Short mmCIF file of C-alpha atoms in Angstrom, two decimals:
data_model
loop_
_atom_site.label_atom_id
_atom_site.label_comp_id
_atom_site.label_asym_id
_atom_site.label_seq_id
_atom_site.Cartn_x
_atom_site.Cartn_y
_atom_site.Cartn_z
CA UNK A 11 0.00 0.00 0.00
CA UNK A 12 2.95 2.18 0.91
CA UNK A 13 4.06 1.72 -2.67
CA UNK A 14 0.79 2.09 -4.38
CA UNK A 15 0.90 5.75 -2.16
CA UNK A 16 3.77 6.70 -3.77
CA UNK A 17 2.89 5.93 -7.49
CA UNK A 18 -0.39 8.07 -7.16
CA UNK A 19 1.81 10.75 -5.59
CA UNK A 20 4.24 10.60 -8.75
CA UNK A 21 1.58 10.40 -11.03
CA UNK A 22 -0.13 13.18 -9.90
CA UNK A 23 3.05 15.51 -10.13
CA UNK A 24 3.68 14.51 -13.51
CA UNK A 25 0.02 15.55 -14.73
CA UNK A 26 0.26 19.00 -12.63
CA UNK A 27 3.67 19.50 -13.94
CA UNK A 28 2.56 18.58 -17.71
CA UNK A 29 -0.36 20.99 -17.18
CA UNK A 30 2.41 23.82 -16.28
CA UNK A 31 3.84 23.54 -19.20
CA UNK A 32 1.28 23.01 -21.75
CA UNK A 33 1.43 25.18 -24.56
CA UNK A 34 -0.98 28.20 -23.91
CA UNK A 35 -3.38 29.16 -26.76
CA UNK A 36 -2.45 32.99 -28.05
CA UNK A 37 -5.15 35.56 -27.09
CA UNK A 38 -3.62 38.41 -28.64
CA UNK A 39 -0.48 40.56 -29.73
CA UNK A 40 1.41 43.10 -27.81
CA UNK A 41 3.34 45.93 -29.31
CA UNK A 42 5.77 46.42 -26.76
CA UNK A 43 5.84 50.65 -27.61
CA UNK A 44 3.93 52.29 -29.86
CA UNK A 45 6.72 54.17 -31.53
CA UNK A 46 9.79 53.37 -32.62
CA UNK A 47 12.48 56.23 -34.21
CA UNK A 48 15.51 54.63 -36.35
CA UNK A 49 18.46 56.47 -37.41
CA UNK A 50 18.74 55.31 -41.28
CA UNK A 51 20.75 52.42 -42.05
CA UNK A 52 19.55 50.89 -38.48
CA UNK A 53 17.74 47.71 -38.12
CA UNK A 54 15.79 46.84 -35.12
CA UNK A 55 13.09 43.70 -35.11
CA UNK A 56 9.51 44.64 -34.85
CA UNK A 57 8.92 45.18 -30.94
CA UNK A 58 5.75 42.71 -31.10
CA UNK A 59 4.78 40.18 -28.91
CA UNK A 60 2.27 37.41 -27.79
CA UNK A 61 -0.32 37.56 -25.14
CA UNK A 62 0.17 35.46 -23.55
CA UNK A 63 4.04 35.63 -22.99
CA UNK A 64 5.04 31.98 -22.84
CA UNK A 65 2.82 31.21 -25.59
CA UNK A 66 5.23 29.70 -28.05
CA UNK A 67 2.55 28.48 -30.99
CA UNK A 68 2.67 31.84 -32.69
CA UNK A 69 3.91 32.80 -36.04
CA UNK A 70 3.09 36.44 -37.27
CA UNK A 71 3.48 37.72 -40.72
CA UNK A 72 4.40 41.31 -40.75
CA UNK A 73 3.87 44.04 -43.29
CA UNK A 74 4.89 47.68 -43.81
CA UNK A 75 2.27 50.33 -45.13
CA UNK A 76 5.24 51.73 -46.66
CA UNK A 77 8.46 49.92 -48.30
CA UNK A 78 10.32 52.68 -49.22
CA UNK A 79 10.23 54.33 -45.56
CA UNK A 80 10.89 51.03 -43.75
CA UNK A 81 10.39 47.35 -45.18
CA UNK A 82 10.22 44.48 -43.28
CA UNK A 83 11.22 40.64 -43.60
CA UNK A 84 9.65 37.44 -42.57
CA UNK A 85 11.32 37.50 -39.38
CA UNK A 86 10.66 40.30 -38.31
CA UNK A 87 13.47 42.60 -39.10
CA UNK A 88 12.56 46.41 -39.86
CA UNK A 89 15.29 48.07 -42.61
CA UNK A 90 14.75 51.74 -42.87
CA UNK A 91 14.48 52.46 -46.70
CA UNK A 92 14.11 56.20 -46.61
CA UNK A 93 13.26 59.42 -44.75
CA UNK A 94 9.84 59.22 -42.71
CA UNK A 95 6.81 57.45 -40.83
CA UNK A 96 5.36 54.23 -41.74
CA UNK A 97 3.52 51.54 -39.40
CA UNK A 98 4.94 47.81 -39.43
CA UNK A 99 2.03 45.27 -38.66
CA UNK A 100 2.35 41.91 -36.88
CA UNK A 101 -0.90 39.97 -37.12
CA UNK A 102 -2.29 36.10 -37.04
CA UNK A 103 -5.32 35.00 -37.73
CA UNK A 104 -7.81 37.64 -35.83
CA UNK A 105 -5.13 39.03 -33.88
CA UNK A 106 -2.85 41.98 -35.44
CA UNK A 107 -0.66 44.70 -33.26
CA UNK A 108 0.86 48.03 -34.84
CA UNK A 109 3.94 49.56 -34.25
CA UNK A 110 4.86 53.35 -36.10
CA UNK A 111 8.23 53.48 -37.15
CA UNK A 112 10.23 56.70 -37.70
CA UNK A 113 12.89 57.14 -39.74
CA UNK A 114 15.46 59.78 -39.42
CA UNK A 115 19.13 60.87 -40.24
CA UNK A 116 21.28 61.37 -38.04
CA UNK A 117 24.89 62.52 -39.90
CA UNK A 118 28.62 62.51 -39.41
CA UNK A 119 27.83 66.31 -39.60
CA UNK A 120 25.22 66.28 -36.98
CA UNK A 121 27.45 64.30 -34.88
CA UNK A 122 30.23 66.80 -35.37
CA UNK A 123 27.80 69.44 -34.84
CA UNK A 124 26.50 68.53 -31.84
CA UNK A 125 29.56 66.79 -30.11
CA UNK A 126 32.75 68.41 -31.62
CA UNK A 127 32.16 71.64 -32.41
CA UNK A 128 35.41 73.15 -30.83
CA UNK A 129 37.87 73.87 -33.01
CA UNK A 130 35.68 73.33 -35.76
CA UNK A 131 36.72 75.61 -38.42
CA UNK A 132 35.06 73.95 -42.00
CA UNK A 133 32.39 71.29 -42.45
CA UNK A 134 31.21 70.42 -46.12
CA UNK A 135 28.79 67.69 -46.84
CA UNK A 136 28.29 67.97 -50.29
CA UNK A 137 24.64 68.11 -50.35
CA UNK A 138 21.95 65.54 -51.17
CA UNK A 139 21.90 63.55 -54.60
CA UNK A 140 19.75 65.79 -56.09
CA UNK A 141 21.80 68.11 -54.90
CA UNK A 142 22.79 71.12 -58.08
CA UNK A 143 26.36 71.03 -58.45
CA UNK A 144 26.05 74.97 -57.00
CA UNK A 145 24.39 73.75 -54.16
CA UNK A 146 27.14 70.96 -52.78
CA UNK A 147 29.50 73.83 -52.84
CA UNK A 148 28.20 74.66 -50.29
CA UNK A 149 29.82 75.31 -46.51
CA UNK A 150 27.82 73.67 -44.01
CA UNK A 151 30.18 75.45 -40.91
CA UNK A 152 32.79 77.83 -42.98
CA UNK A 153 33.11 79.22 -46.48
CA UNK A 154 32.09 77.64 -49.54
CA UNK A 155 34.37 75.47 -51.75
CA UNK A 156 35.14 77.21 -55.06
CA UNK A 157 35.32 74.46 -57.66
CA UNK A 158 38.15 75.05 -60.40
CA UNK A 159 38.76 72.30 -63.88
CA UNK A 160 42.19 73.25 -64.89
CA UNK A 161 42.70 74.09 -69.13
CA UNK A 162 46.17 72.04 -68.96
CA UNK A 163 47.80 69.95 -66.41
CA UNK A 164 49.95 72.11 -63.14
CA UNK A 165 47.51 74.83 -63.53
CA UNK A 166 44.86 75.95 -60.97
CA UNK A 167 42.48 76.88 -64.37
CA UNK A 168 39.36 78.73 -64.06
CA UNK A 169 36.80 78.42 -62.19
CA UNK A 170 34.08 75.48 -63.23
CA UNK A 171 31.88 72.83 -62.05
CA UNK A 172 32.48 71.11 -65.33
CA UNK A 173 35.23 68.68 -63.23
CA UNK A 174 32.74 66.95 -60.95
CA UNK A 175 29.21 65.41 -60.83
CA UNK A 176 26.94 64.78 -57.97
CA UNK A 177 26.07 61.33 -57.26
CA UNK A 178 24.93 59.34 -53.88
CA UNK A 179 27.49 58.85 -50.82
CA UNK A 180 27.75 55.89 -48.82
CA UNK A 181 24.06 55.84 -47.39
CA UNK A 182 21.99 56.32 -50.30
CA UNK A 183 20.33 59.80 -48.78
CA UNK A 184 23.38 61.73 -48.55
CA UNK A 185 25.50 63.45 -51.67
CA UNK A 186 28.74 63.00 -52.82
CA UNK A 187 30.95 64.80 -55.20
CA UNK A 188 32.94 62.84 -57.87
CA UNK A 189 35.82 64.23 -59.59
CA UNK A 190 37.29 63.89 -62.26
CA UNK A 191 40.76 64.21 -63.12
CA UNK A 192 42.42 67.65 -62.91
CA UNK A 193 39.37 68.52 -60.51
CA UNK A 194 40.70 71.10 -57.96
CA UNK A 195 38.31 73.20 -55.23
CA UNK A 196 39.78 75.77 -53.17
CA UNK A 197 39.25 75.31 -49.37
CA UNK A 198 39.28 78.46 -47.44
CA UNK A 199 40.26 78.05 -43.50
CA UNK A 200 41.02 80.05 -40.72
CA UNK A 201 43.38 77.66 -38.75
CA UNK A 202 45.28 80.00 -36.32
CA UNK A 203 48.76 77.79 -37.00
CA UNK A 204 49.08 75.56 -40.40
CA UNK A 205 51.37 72.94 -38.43
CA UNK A 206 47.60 72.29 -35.41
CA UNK A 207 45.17 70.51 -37.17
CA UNK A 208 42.86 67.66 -37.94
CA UNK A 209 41.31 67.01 -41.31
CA UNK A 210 38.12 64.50 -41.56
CA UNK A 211 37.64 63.27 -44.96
CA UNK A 212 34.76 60.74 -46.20
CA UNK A 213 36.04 59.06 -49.25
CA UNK A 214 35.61 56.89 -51.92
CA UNK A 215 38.32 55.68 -54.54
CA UNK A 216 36.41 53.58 -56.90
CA UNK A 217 37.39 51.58 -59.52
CA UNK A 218 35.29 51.04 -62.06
CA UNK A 219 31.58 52.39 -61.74
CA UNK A 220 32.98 55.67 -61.05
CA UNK A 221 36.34 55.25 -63.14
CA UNK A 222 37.38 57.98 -66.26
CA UNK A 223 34.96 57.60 -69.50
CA UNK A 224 36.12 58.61 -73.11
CA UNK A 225 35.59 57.22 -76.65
CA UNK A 226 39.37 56.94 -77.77
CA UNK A 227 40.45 58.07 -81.93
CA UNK A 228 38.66 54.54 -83.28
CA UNK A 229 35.47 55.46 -81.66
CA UNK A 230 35.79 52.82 -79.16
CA UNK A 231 34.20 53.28 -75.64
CA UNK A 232 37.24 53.00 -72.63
CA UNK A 233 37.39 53.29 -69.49
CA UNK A 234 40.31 54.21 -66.92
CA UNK A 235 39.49 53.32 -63.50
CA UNK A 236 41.03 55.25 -60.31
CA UNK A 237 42.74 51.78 -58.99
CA UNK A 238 46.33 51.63 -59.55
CA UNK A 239 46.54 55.53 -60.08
CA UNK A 240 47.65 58.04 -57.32
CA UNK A 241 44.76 59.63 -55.88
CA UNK A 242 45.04 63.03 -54.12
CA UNK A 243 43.09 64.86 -51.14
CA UNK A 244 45.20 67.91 -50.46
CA UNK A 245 47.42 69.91 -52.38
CA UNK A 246 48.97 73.05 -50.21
CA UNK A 247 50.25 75.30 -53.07
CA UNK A 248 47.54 77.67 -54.38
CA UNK A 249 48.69 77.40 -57.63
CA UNK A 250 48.74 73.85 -57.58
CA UNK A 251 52.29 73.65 -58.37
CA UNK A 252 53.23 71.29 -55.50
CA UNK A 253 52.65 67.81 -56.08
CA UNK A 254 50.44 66.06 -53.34
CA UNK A 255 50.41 66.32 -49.43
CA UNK A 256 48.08 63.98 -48.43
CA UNK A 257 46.94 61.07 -50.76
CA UNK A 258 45.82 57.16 -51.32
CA UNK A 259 48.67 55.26 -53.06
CA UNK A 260 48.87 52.72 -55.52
CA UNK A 261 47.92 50.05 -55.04
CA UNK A 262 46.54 50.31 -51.56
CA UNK A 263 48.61 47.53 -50.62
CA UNK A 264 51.71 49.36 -50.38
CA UNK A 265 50.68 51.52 -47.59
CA UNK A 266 47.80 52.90 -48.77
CA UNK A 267 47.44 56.44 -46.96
CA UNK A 268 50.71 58.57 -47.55
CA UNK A 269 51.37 62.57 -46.34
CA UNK A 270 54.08 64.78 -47.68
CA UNK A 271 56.31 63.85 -50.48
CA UNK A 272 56.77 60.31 -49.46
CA UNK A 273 56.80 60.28 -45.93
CA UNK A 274 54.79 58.99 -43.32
CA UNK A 275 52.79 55.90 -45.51
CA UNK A 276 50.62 53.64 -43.65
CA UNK A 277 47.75 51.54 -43.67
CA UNK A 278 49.22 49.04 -45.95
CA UNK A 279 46.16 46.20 -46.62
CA UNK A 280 43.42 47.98 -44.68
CA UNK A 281 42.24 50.04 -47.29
CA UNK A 282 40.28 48.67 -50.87
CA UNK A 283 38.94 50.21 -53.72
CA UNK A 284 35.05 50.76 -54.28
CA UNK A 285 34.97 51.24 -49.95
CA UNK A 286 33.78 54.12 -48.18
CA UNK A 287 36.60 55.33 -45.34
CA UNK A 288 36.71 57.50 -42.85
CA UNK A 289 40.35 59.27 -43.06
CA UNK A 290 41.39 61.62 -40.11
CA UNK A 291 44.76 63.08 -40.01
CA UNK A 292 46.14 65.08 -36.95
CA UNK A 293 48.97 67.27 -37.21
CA UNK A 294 50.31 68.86 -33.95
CA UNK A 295 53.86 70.77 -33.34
CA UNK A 296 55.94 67.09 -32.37
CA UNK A 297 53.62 64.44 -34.33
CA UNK A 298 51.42 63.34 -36.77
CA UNK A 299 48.52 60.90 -36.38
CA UNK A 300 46.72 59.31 -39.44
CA UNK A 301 43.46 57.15 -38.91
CA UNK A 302 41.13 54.61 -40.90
CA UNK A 303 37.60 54.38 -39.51
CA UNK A 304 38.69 55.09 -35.90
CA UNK A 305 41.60 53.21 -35.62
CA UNK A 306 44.94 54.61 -35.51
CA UNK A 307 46.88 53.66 -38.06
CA UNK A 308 49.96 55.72 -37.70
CA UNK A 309 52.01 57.73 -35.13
CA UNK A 310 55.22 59.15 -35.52
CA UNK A 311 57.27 62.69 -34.45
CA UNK A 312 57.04 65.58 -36.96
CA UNK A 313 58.47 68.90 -37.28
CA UNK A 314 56.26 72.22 -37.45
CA UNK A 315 57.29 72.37 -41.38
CA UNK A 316 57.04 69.42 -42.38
CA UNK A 317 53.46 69.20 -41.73
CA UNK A 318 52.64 72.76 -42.30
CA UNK A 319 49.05 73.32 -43.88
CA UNK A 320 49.58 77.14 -45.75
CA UNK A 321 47.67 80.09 -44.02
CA UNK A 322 43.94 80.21 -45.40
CA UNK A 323 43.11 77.78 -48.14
CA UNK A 324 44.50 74.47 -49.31
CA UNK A 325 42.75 72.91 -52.83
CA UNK A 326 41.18 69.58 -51.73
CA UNK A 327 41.69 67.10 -54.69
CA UNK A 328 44.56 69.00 -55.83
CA UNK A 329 47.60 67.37 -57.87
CA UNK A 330 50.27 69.33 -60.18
CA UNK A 331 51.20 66.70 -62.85
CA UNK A 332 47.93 64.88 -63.42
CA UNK A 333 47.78 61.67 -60.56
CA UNK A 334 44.93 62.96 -59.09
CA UNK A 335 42.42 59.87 -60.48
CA UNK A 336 38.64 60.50 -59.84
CA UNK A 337 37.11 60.16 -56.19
CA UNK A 338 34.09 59.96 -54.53
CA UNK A 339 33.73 62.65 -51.13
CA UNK A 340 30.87 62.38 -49.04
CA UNK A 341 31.74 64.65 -45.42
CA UNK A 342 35.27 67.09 -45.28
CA UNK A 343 35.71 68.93 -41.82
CA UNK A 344 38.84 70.75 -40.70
CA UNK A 345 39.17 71.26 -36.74
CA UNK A 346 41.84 74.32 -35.32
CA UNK A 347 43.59 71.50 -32.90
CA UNK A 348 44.35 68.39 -32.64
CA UNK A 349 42.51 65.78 -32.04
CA UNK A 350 42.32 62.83 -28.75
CA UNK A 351 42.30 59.32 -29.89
CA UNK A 352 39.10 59.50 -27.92
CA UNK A 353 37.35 62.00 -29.97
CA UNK A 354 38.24 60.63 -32.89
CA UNK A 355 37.26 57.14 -32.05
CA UNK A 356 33.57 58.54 -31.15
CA UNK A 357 33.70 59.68 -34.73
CA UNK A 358 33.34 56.33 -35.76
CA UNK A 359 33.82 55.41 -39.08
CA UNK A 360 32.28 54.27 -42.74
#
């Protein structure tokens, strides 16, 4: 009898715990806020849930009233499309939950704006894609650049937007300029010594989409693409005599970022064509810093000369015997001072 006690006893628990854990029917769906703002280019999944909790025999389908603001997958996973508000939808069967969703931008030149403004002395973003080729001229925090398409190689030539077109930067939303060669534009700053410094650049060097176009004496379409060519960002002679101070080498391979006639090259194999980057350079009075996406990538003493920006302007793009192969620029800013590894790791990078 003792052992017939303890059978019910066991048997019992195992029903009660069985009942526990049976699979509870859903009643409903929970959207766990009502509003949810993305920066574009986030992802987040769609904050929707079932009622009740533990229920675990669920599968929603979701929807978006509108793709091109924010589209959503089988699973769940929101992917901001463009600029706006849209509402995502979870539903099964009878049961549906809504969530609005949206979508901003927040920039590298919001960021600077907001968080780094000291020492800011230039910010340029180049506009929008639809941007006029006037209108990405444009000085953001500064004066505008003033874009010049040299007559013959060495020369700073007149001044044209006929060396550039405006196509999309590395989010789809925001502009970009894209030179072609000989391309020069005069950058006015105010830096109270050329030798204290740091220059944010947002580039592209592309190789083929983007690469020099021409039908050649046979009538035959070719194409030159930027990889394997020298590629400038700064030039510091105003009549764009000098060759280049700050520039991508070729290939990238053999260390790919190099300042000031040959010295100071690093950032061998981080750097690829058709890539967006994030290039920050810091000059101070005893060093120079160069950086890839937040990571330093070089450190080594300088003298004040040697790394001497001239007093006003420099011509970004700039080259005086005809390396400077067509890139892409999305954000430049010029700080007067240089900047902590901190600060320019919360830049982040591309």
């Amino acid at each position: 009898m003792k052992t017939l006690k303890y059978i019910i006893i066991a048997a019992a628990a195992v029903l009660a715990f069985s009942s526990c854990n049976k699979n509870p029917e859903l009643k409903g769906i929970v959207a766990q806020t009502e509003t949810l703002r993305l920066n574009y280019g986030e992802r987040a999944r769609v904050p929707a849930f079932p009622d009740p909790w533990n229920c675990t025999d669920y599968e929603f389908t979701y929807t978006s009233a509108d793709p091109k603001i924010a589209s959503v997958d089988k699973y769940g996973t929101i992917t901001t499309v463009g600029l706006g508000t849209t509402t995502i939808t979870a539903s099964q069967g009878q049961y549906s939950a809504t969530c609005t969703v949206e979508v901003y931008a927040y920039t590298i030149a919001n960021l600077i704006q907001d968080n780094y403004k000291d020492g800011l002395n230039g910010l340029w973003e180049f506009g929008t894609p639809n941007s006029t080729k006037e209108e990405t001229m444009k000085a953001t925090v500064g004066k505008d650049l003033v874009p010049h398409y040299p007559d013959s190689e060495g020369s700073l030539g007149p001044v044209s937007t006929d060396g550039f077109d405006v196509v999309t930067g590395f989010n789809g939303i925001d502009g970009a300029i894209h030179t072609r060669y000989s391309a020069l534009f005069e950058l006015t700053h105010n830096l109270t010594h050329g030798y204290i410094y740091t220059i944010l650049i947002d580039a592209l060097r592309p190789a083929e989409k983007y690469g020099r176009r021409w039908v050649d004496e046979k009538g035959v379409p070719q194409l030159e693409s930027s990889s394997g060519r020298y590629t400038t960002f700064f030039n510091r002679d105003h009549t764009n005599a000098e060759d280049q101070y700050i520039y991508w080498r070729k290939p990238f391979d053999e260390e790919g970022l190099q300042v000031y006639g040959g010295d100071w090259r690093s950032g061998g194999g981080i750097f690829s064509d058709d890539k967006w980057f994030r290039i920050v350079i810091v000059q101070d009075a005893t060093s120079i810093r160069q950086y890839a996406n937040g990571a330093e990538i070089l450190n080594k003493a300088a003298t004040k000369d040697s790394g001497e920006l001239p007093e006003g302007f420099a011509l970004l793009n700039g080259d005086n015997d005809g390396d400077d192969a067509p890139l892409l620029y999305s954000t430049v800013a010029v700080w007067d001072k240089p900047m902590s590894a901190e600060e320019i790791a919360g830049l982040g990078g591309l």
